Amino acid sequence: MAHAPSTRLNLIALGEGKIRTLHITWFAFFLTFFLWFSHAPLLIFMRESMLLTTEQVKALLILNVALTIPARIVIGMLVDRFGPRITYGSLLITSSVICFAFALAQTFEQLAIMRFLMGFVGAGFVIGIRMISEWFPARQVGIAQGIYGGWGNFGSAAAAMSLPTIALLFGGDDGWRLAIMAAALVAGLYGIFYLLVARDTPEGSTYFKPNRTGGLEVTSRGDFVLYLAMNIPMYAALAVLAWKLSPAGVGLYSATVAWGLYASLIALFFVQLSQIYRVNRENLRTPVPAMQRYSFRQVAILDLAYLVTFGSELAVVSMLPLYYSDVFSLSPVQAGLIASGFAFMNLVARPAGGWFSDRFGRRKTLMIMVFGLTCGYLLMSQITGSWPLLLALLATMCCSFFVQSGEGAVFAMVPLIQRRLTGQIAGMVGAYGNVGAVIFLTALSFMDASSFFLVIAGSSAVTLVALTFLREPEGQMTEVLPDGSVQFINVT
């Protein structure tokens, strides 16, 4: 291979190996989060340069996450259909173009449209879940997914630490634009690199694809009903986001537009139901062979687990700097630095959750982590200004460890449910993380911080009960090859 005359073959040779695949893929995820949150640390520059109002700034923050819920579902379908290499490379290149357009925007309306479209890059996480599951065996998939998720999530923190400095180095009113352009250029070039270097599977392995696209395949009537029900919270979360942007919220558009959006979401929901029925029509008429079945209940429970883990992380990271500033009378810089520890824990905690899951069992590990984060949020609800700051920080970091270890434990199990559907399952579970963020941030708008932490703790306790019905993956999953032969894949 090394002496092959083709440059393409030489690049493929460089991309071989599961460790190399892990590294080039977590960096792709890192760049998606870097782009997704590139605007947040630069808002102060953007506000001064474009004379944005407080309501317009809030609108940009909401628009940044509005598209991510459906995008994770769509990306899950695309990665199962076309493979991680094409999907990740194409997403990075497309997102780079949108990010350039955002940096060149001259009006708030242009900023809003481009920031809404940038929400699609937040779905990049789903792609690597399928890629890592193809390259790592079941006994190592937890730690590998944890490293992928932990270092990838670090992209948002890296953007916060680096982009303001880059903007200041460029200087002037356009410094923030040039900083975002630089990030976009790196992402676009890396997308091309990923297309050339990455491989969907190890040499000789089969990339299993779903039989039909348009919705997740389920294998029983009961699972079909549960699947339909689990789609409702995602559309409800989108409706809440539409409400936040309406005159009742930040007032980005008129009441007429808001009602039009609500009607569109209802119509889209019924279109989605029809697609789900189309995909599963044959399975509902003819029983699926026992060896090809999987339990959608597993997916539904993991949805809830990611809702309280990643959903609470997104919500808490958004409010923690202001919370510390108010409770302990800290400066914005001090509060931001202390609060950043919650996100930094990803580098250790998420891989740790995957490692524990590999070593001690999927279900047991996830239950322990959710129990730990329930206790952690209960403890955080008791923090007051009379606490020593160091003790409050310790409580926050302990809670953060269980939150992010729980995330690692969730995605240590996702790839072991049904290989050919891993992208779509990961997309749905990932979307529920954003649903959780919408739920918790909406709750925060109606209550104080202590009550907010209690709401998360209560939701976690309910999820802990649901986890008692989660089954430990064991034995083998079955996939049917295009020629009709059967392949067994170990999940333990």
Coordinates of C-alpha atoms in Angstrom, one line a residue:
M1 CA 0.0 0.0 0.0
A2 CA 2.8 2.4 0.9
H3 CA 4.3 2.0 -2.6
A4 CA 1.1 2.4 -4.5
P5 CA 1.3 5.2 -7.1
S6 CA -2.1 6.6 -6.2
T7 CA -2.2 9.5 -3.8
R8 CA -5.7 8.5 -2.8
L9 CA -4.4 5.0 -1.8
N10 CA -1.5 6.5 0.1
L11 CA -3.9 8.8 2.1
I12 CA -6.1 5.8 2.9
A13 CA -3.1 3.9 4.2
L14 CA -2.4 6.8 6.5
G15 CA -6.0 6.6 7.8
E16 CA -5.9 3.0 8.7
G17 CA -6.0 1.8 12.3
K18 CA -8.6 2.2 15.0
I19 CA -6.5 4.6 17.1
R20 CA -5.8 6.9 14.1
T21 CA -9.5 6.7 13.3
L22 CA -10.4 7.7 16.8
H23 CA -8.1 10.7 16.7
I24 CA -9.1 12.1 13.3
T25 CA -12.7 11.6 14.3
W26 CA -12.7 13.3 17.7
F27 CA -10.9 16.2 16.1
A28 CA -13.7 16.5 13.5
F29 CA -16.2 16.6 16.4
F30 CA -14.0 19.1 18.2
L31 CA -14.2 21.4 15.1
T32 CA -18.0 21.1 14.8
F33 CA -18.4 22.2 18.4
F34 CA -15.8 24.9 17.9
L35 CA -17.8 26.3 15.0
W36 CA -21.2 25.8 16.7
F37 CA -20.2 27.9 19.7
S38 CA -17.8 30.3 17.9
H39 CA -20.2 33.2 18.2
A40 CA -20.8 33.0 22.0
P41 CA -17.4 34.4 23.2
L42 CA -17.5 37.0 20.5
L43 CA -20.9 38.4 21.2
I44 CA -19.5 41.4 23.1
F45 CA -17.5 42.4 19.9
M46 CA -20.5 41.7 17.7
R47 CA -22.9 43.7 19.9
E48 CA -20.6 46.8 19.7
S49 CA -19.8 46.4 16.0
M50 CA -23.4 45.8 14.8
L51 CA -25.2 47.8 17.5
L52 CA -27.2 44.7 18.6
T53 CA -29.9 45.0 21.3
T54 CA -30.1 42.7 24.3
E55 CA -33.1 41.0 22.7
Q56 CA -31.3 40.4 19.5
V57 CA -28.4 38.8 21.3
K58 CA -30.8 36.5 23.1
A59 CA -32.4 35.6 19.8
L60 CA -29.0 34.6 18.4
L61 CA -28.4 32.3 21.4
I62 CA -31.7 30.6 20.9
L63 CA -31.4 30.3 17.1
N64 CA -28.0 28.6 17.6
V65 CA -29.7 25.5 19.1
A66 CA -33.1 25.6 17.3
L67 CA -32.1 23.4 14.3
T68 CA -30.0 20.9 16.2
I69 CA -32.9 18.7 17.4
P70 CA -34.2 17.8 13.9
A71 CA -30.7 18.0 12.5
R72 CA -29.5 15.1 14.7
I73 CA -32.3 12.9 13.5
V74 CA -31.5 13.8 9.8
I75 CA -27.8 13.4 10.3
G76 CA -28.4 10.0 11.9
M77 CA -30.3 8.8 8.8
L78 CA -27.6 10.2 6.5
V79 CA -24.7 8.5 8.3
D80 CA -26.4 5.2 8.3
R81 CA -27.1 5.6 4.5
F82 CA -23.9 7.1 3.2
G83 CA -21.3 6.3 5.9
P84 CA -19.4 8.5 8.4
R85 CA -16.6 9.5 6.0
I86 CA -18.8 11.3 3.4
T87 CA -21.2 12.6 6.0
Y88 CA -18.6 14.1 8.4
G89 CA -16.5 15.6 5.6
S90 CA -19.5 17.1 3.8
L91 CA -20.9 18.5 7.1
L92 CA -17.6 20.3 7.9
I93 CA -17.3 21.7 4.4
T94 CA -20.9 22.9 4.3
S95 CA -20.7 24.3 7.9
S96 CA -17.5 26.2 6.9
V97 CA -19.4 28.0 4.1
I98 CA -22.3 28.9 6.4
C99 CA -19.8 30.1 9.0
F100 CA -18.1 32.3 6.4
A101 CA -21.5 33.7 5.5
F102 CA -22.2 34.5 9.2
A103 CA -18.9 36.3 9.5
L104 CA -19.8 38.4 6.4
A105 CA -23.3 39.3 7.5
Q106 CA -24.1 43.0 7.5
T107 CA -27.5 43.0 9.2
F108 CA -29.1 41.3 12.2
E109 CA -31.5 39.4 9.9
Q110 CA -28.5 37.9 8.0
L111 CA -26.8 37.0 11.3
A112 CA -30.0 35.4 12.5
I113 CA -30.5 33.3 9.3
M114 CA -26.9 32.1 9.3
R115 CA -26.9 31.3 13.0
F116 CA -30.1 29.3 12.6
L117 CA -28.4 27.3 9.9
M118 CA -25.3 26.8 12.0
G119 CA -27.4 24.8 14.4
F120 CA -27.0 21.9 11.9
V121 CA -23.3 21.6 12.7
G122 CA -24.3 20.7 16.3
A123 CA -25.5 17.3 14.9
G124 CA -21.9 16.3 13.9
F125 CA -21.6 14.4 17.2
V126 CA -23.9 11.6 15.9
I127 CA -21.6 10.8 13.0
G128 CA -18.6 9.8 15.1
I129 CA -20.7 7.5 17.3
R130 CA -21.3 5.3 14.2
M131 CA -17.6 5.6 13.1
I132 CA -16.2 4.6 16.4
S133 CA -18.6 1.7 16.8
E134 CA -17.4 0.3 13.4
W135 CA -13.7 0.4 14.5
F136 CA -13.7 -0.7 18.1
P137 CA -14.9 -4.0 19.6
A138 CA -17.7 -4.1 22.3
R139 CA -15.2 -4.4 25.1
Q140 CA -13.5 -1.2 24.1
V141 CA -16.3 0.9 22.6
G142 CA -17.2 2.6 25.9
I143 CA -13.8 4.2 26.5
A144 CA -13.4 5.0 22.8
Q145 CA -16.8 6.7 22.7
G146 CA -15.9 8.6 25.9
I147 CA -12.6 9.9 24.5
Y148 CA -14.4 10.9 21.3
G149 CA -17.2 12.7 23.2
G150 CA -15.0 14.2 25.9
W151 CA -12.4 15.8 23.6
G152 CA -15.0 16.7 21.0
N153 CA -17.2 18.6 23.5
F154 CA -14.0 20.5 24.6
G155 CA -14.4 22.4 21.3
S156 CA -16.8 24.8 22.8
A157 CA -14.4 25.6 25.7
A158 CA -11.5 26.0 23.2
A159 CA -13.6 28.5 21.2
A160 CA -14.3 30.5 24.4
M161 CA -10.6 30.6 25.3
S162 CA -9.1 31.3 21.9
L163 CA -11.5 33.3 19.7
P164 CA -11.6 36.5 21.8
T165 CA -7.8 36.7 21.8
I166 CA -7.7 36.1 18.0
A167 CA -10.3 38.8 17.5
L168 CA -8.2 41.2 19.6
L169 CA -5.1 40.3 17.6
F170 CA -6.8 41.2 14.3
G171 CA -8.2 44.3 15.9
G172 CA -10.8 46.8 14.7
D173 CA -14.5 46.3 14.3
D174 CA -13.9 43.4 12.0
G175 CA -11.7 41.4 14.4
W176 CA -14.6 39.1 15.3
R177 CA -15.3 38.5 11.7
L178 CA -11.8 37.5 10.9
A179 CA -11.6 35.2 13.9
I180 CA -14.7 33.3 12.8
M181 CA -13.4 33.2 9.2
A182 CA -10.2 31.6 10.5
A183 CA -12.2 28.9 12.3
A184 CA -14.3 28.3 9.2
L185 CA -11.2 28.0 7.0
V186 CA -9.7 25.3 9.3
A187 CA -13.0 23.4 9.4
G188 CA -13.4 23.4 5.6
L189 CA -9.8 22.2 5.0
Y190 CA -10.2 19.5 7.6
G191 CA -13.4 18.4 6.0
I192 CA -11.5 17.8 2.8
F193 CA -8.8 16.0 4.8
Y194 CA -11.4 13.8 6.4
L195 CA -12.9 12.8 3.1
L196 CA -9.4 11.7 1.9
V197 CA -8.1 10.0 5.0
A198 CA -11.0 8.4 6.9
R199 CA -12.5 5.0 6.2
D200 CA -15.9 3.8 7.3
T201 CA -14.8 0.4 8.4
P202 CA -11.6 -1.7 8.9
E203 CA -10.4 -3.6 5.9
G204 CA -12.7 -6.6 5.2
S205 CA -15.6 -5.4 7.4
T206 CA -19.1 -4.8 6.1
Y207 CA -20.9 -1.5 6.6
F208 CA -24.5 -2.4 7.4
K209 CA -27.2 -0.1 6.2
P210 CA -30.9 0.2 7.1
N211 CA -33.3 -1.5 4.8
R212 CA -35.4 1.7 4.4
T213 CA -34.8 5.4 5.1
G214 CA -37.2 8.0 6.4
G215 CA -37.6 6.8 10.0
L216 CA -36.1 4.3 12.5
E217 CA -37.0 0.7 11.9
V218 CA -38.7 -1.0 14.8
T219 CA -39.4 -4.7 15.2
S220 CA -42.7 -5.0 17.0
R221 CA -46.1 -3.3 17.3
G222 CA -45.5 -2.2 20.8
D223 CA -42.2 -0.7 19.8
F224 CA -43.9 1.2 17.0
V225 CA -46.4 2.8 19.4
L226 CA -43.6 3.8 21.8
Y227 CA -41.5 5.2 18.9
L228 CA -44.4 7.4 17.9
A229 CA -44.8 8.6 21.4
M230 CA -41.1 9.4 21.8
N231 CA -41.3 11.8 18.8
I232 CA -43.8 14.1 20.6
P233 CA -41.3 15.7 23.1
M234 CA -38.9 16.6 20.3
Y235 CA -41.6 18.6 18.5
A236 CA -42.8 20.1 21.8
A237 CA -39.3 21.3 22.4
L238 CA -39.2 22.9 18.9
A239 CA -42.6 24.6 19.7
V240 CA -41.1 26.0 22.9
L241 CA -38.1 27.4 21.0
A242 CA -40.6 29.0 18.5
W243 CA -42.5 30.5 21.4
K244 CA -39.2 31.9 22.9
L245 CA -38.6 33.8 19.6
S246 CA -42.2 35.0 19.4
P247 CA -43.5 38.3 20.8
A248 CA -44.1 36.4 24.1
G249 CA -40.3 35.9 24.2
V250 CA -37.6 37.9 22.5
G251 CA -39.9 39.2 19.7
L252 CA -37.8 38.1 16.7
Y253 CA -41.0 37.9 14.6
S254 CA -44.7 38.7 14.7
A255 CA -47.5 36.7 16.3
T256 CA -48.7 35.7 12.8
V257 CA -45.3 34.2 12.0
A258 CA -45.3 32.4 15.3
W259 CA -48.7 30.8 14.7
G260 CA -47.5 29.8 11.2
L261 CA -44.5 28.0 12.8
Y262 CA -46.7 26.2 15.2
A263 CA -49.0 25.0 12.4
S264 CA -45.9 24.0 10.4
L265 CA -44.6 21.9 13.3
I266 CA -47.9 20.1 13.6
A267 CA -47.9 19.4 9.9
L268 CA -44.3 18.2 10.0
F269 CA -45.1 15.9 12.9
F270 CA -47.8 14.2 10.9
V271 CA -45.6 13.9 7.9
Q272 CA -43.0 12.3 10.1
L273 CA -45.6 9.8 11.4
S274 CA -46.5 8.9 7.9
Q275 CA -42.8 8.3 7.1
I276 CA -42.3 6.1 10.2
Y277 CA -45.3 4.1 9.2
R278 CA -44.0 3.7 5.6
V279 CA -40.6 2.5 6.9
N280 CA -42.2 0.0 9.3
R281 CA -45.3 -1.1 7.3
E282 CA -43.8 -4.5 6.4
N283 CA -42.5 -5.2 9.9
L284 CA -46.0 -4.5 11.2
R285 CA -47.6 -6.9 8.8
T286 CA -45.1 -9.7 8.9
P287 CA -43.4 -10.6 12.2
V288 CA -39.7 -9.9 12.2
P289 CA -37.5 -13.0 12.8
A290 CA -36.5 -13.3 16.4
M291 CA -32.8 -13.1 15.7
Q292 CA -33.2 -9.7 14.0
R293 CA -35.3 -8.0 16.6
Y294 CA -34.2 -5.4 19.1
S295 CA -36.1 -3.6 21.8
F296 CA -36.9 0.1 21.2
R297 CA -37.6 0.4 24.9
Q298 CA -33.8 0.4 25.3
V299 CA -33.6 3.4 23.0
A300 CA -36.4 5.2 24.9
I301 CA -34.7 4.7 28.2
L302 CA -31.4 6.0 26.9
D303 CA -33.2 9.0 25.5
L304 CA -34.3 9.9 29.0
A305 CA -30.9 9.2 30.4
Y306 CA -29.3 11.6 27.9
L307 CA -32.0 14.2 28.6
V308 CA -31.0 14.5 32.2
T309 CA -27.2 14.2 31.6
F310 CA -26.3 16.2 28.5
G311 CA -29.5 18.2 28.7
S312 CA -28.7 19.4 32.2
E313 CA -25.1 20.1 31.3
L314 CA -26.1 22.4 28.4
A315 CA -28.5 24.2 30.8
V316 CA -26.2 24.5 33.7
V317 CA -23.2 25.7 31.6
S318 CA -25.5 28.4 30.3
M319 CA -26.4 29.8 33.7
L320 CA -23.5 28.9 36.0
P321 CA -21.3 32.0 35.4
L322 CA -24.1 34.4 36.3
Y323 CA -25.1 32.1 39.2
Y324 CA -21.6 32.2 40.8
S325 CA -21.4 35.9 40.2
D326 CA -24.7 36.6 42.0
V327 CA -24.2 34.1 44.9
F328 CA -20.6 34.9 45.7
S329 CA -20.3 38.5 44.3
L330 CA -17.6 37.5 41.8
S331 CA -16.5 39.5 38.8
P332 CA -17.7 38.2 35.4
V333 CA -14.1 37.0 34.6
Q334 CA -13.8 35.2 38.0
A335 CA -17.2 33.6 37.7
G336 CA -16.6 32.5 34.1
L337 CA -13.3 30.9 34.9
I338 CA -14.7 29.0 37.9
A339 CA -17.9 27.9 36.0
S340 CA -15.7 26.7 33.1
G341 CA -14.6 23.8 35.3
F342 CA -18.0 22.2 34.7
A343 CA -17.3 21.9 31.0
F344 CA -13.6 21.1 31.5
M345 CA -14.5 17.9 33.4
N346 CA -15.6 16.4 30.1
L347 CA -12.0 15.6 29.3
V348 CA -11.8 13.2 32.2
A349 CA -15.3 12.3 33.2
R350 CA -16.8 11.2 29.8
P351 CA -14.0 8.8 29.0
A352 CA -14.2 7.6 32.6
G353 CA -17.9 6.8 32.2
G354 CA -17.2 4.8 29.1
W355 CA -14.3 2.9 30.8
F356 CA -16.5 2.0 33.8
S357 CA -19.2 0.9 31.4
D358 CA -16.7 -1.4 29.6
R359 CA -15.3 -2.8 32.8
F360 CA -18.3 -3.1 35.2
G361 CA -21.4 -3.3 33.0
R362 CA -23.5 -0.9 31.0
R363 CA -26.7 -0.8 33.1
K364 CA -24.9 -0.8 36.5
T365 CA -22.6 2.0 35.5
L366 CA -25.4 4.2 34.1
M367 CA -27.5 3.7 37.2
I368 CA -24.7 4.7 39.5
M369 CA -23.9 7.8 37.4
V370 CA -27.5 8.9 37.3
F371 CA -27.8 8.3 41.1
G372 CA -24.7 10.4 41.6
L373 CA -25.9 13.3 39.5
T374 CA -29.2 13.2 41.3
C375 CA -27.4 13.6 44.6
G376 CA -25.1 16.2 43.0
Y377 CA -27.9 18.5 41.9
L378 CA -29.6 18.1 45.3
L379 CA -26.4 19.3 46.9
M380 CA -26.0 22.2 44.5
S381 CA -29.6 23.3 45.3
Q382 CA -28.4 23.9 48.9
I383 CA -25.5 26.2 48.0
T384 CA -25.7 29.7 49.4
G385 CA -23.4 32.7 49.8
S386 CA -22.5 31.5 53.3
W387 CA -20.7 28.5 51.8
P388 CA -16.9 28.7 51.4
L389 CA -16.4 29.3 47.7
L390 CA -14.0 26.3 47.5
L391 CA -16.6 24.0 49.0
A392 CA -19.2 25.2 46.4
L393 CA -16.7 24.6 43.6
L394 CA -16.0 21.1 44.9
A395 CA -19.7 20.3 45.0
T396 CA -20.1 21.6 41.4
M397 CA -17.2 19.6 40.1
C398 CA -18.4 16.4 41.8
C399 CA -21.8 16.9 40.2
S400 CA -20.2 17.6 36.9
F401 CA -18.2 14.3 37.1
F402 CA -21.4 12.2 37.4
V403 CA -23.2 14.2 34.7
Q404 CA -20.5 13.7 32.1
S405 CA -19.7 10.2 33.2
G406 CA -23.3 9.5 32.7
E407 CA -23.1 10.8 29.1
G408 CA -20.2 8.5 28.5
A409 CA -22.1 5.6 29.9
V410 CA -25.1 6.3 27.7
F411 CA -23.1 6.3 24.5
A412 CA -21.1 3.2 25.6
M413 CA -24.4 1.4 25.2
V414 CA -26.0 3.1 22.1
P415 CA -23.8 1.3 19.5
L416 CA -24.7 -2.1 21.0
I417 CA -28.4 -2.0 20.3
Q418 CA -28.5 -2.5 16.4
R419 CA -25.5 -1.9 14.3
R420 CA -27.1 -0.9 11.0
L421 CA -29.3 1.7 12.9
T422 CA -26.6 3.1 15.1
G423 CA -26.6 6.6 13.4
Q424 CA -30.4 7.0 13.8
I425 CA -30.4 5.7 17.4
A426 CA -27.5 8.0 18.3
G427 CA -29.4 10.9 16.5
M428 CA -32.5 10.4 18.5
V429 CA -30.6 10.0 21.8
G430 CA -28.5 13.0 21.0
A431 CA -31.6 15.0 20.1
Y432 CA -33.1 14.2 23.5
G433 CA -30.1 15.9 25.1
N434 CA -31.1 19.2 23.4
V435 CA -34.8 18.5 24.4
G436 CA -33.5 18.4 28.0
A437 CA -31.7 21.7 27.6
V438 CA -34.9 23.3 26.4
I439 CA -36.9 21.9 29.2
F440 CA -34.5 22.9 31.9
L441 CA -33.7 26.4 30.6
T442 CA -37.5 27.0 30.2
A443 CA -38.0 25.9 33.8
L444 CA -35.1 28.2 34.9
S445 CA -37.0 31.2 33.4
F446 CA -39.8 30.6 35.9
M447 CA -37.8 30.0 39.1
D448 CA -34.7 30.7 41.1
A449 CA -31.5 28.7 40.7
S450 CA -32.1 26.4 43.8
S451 CA -35.5 25.3 42.5
F452 CA -33.9 24.8 39.1
F453 CA -31.4 22.4 40.5
L454 CA -34.2 20.6 42.3
V455 CA -36.1 20.2 39.1
I456 CA -33.1 18.5 37.5
A457 CA -32.6 16.3 40.5
G458 CA -36.3 15.3 40.4
S459 CA -36.1 14.5 36.6
S460 CA -32.9 12.4 37.3
A461 CA -34.7 10.4 40.0
V462 CA -37.5 9.6 37.6
T463 CA -34.9 8.5 35.0
L464 CA -33.3 6.3 37.7
V465 CA -36.6 4.4 38.0
A466 CA -36.8 4.0 34.3
L467 CA -33.2 2.6 34.2
T468 CA -34.3 -0.4 36.3
F469 CA -36.1 -1.6 33.1
L470 CA -32.9 -1.2 31.0
R471 CA -31.5 -4.5 29.8
E472 CA -27.7 -5.2 29.9
P473 CA -26.4 -5.9 26.3
E474 CA -25.3 -9.5 26.1
G475 CA -24.5 -12.1 23.5
Q476 CA -24.6 -11.0 19.9
M477 CA -26.6 -8.8 17.6
T478 CA -27.6 -10.2 14.2
E479 CA -27.2 -8.4 10.8
V480 CA -28.2 -9.8 7.4
L481 CA -25.8 -9.3 4.6
P482 CA -27.0 -8.2 1.1
D483 CA -26.6 -11.8 -0.2
G484 CA -28.9 -13.1 2.6
S485 CA -26.2 -14.5 4.7
V486 CA -26.1 -13.7 8.5
Q487 CA -23.3 -12.1 10.5
F488 CA -23.2 -12.1 14.2
I489 CA -21.6 -9.1 16.1
N490 CA -20.5 -9.6 19.7
V491 CA -22.0 -7.0 22.2
T492 CA -20.2 -8.3 25.3

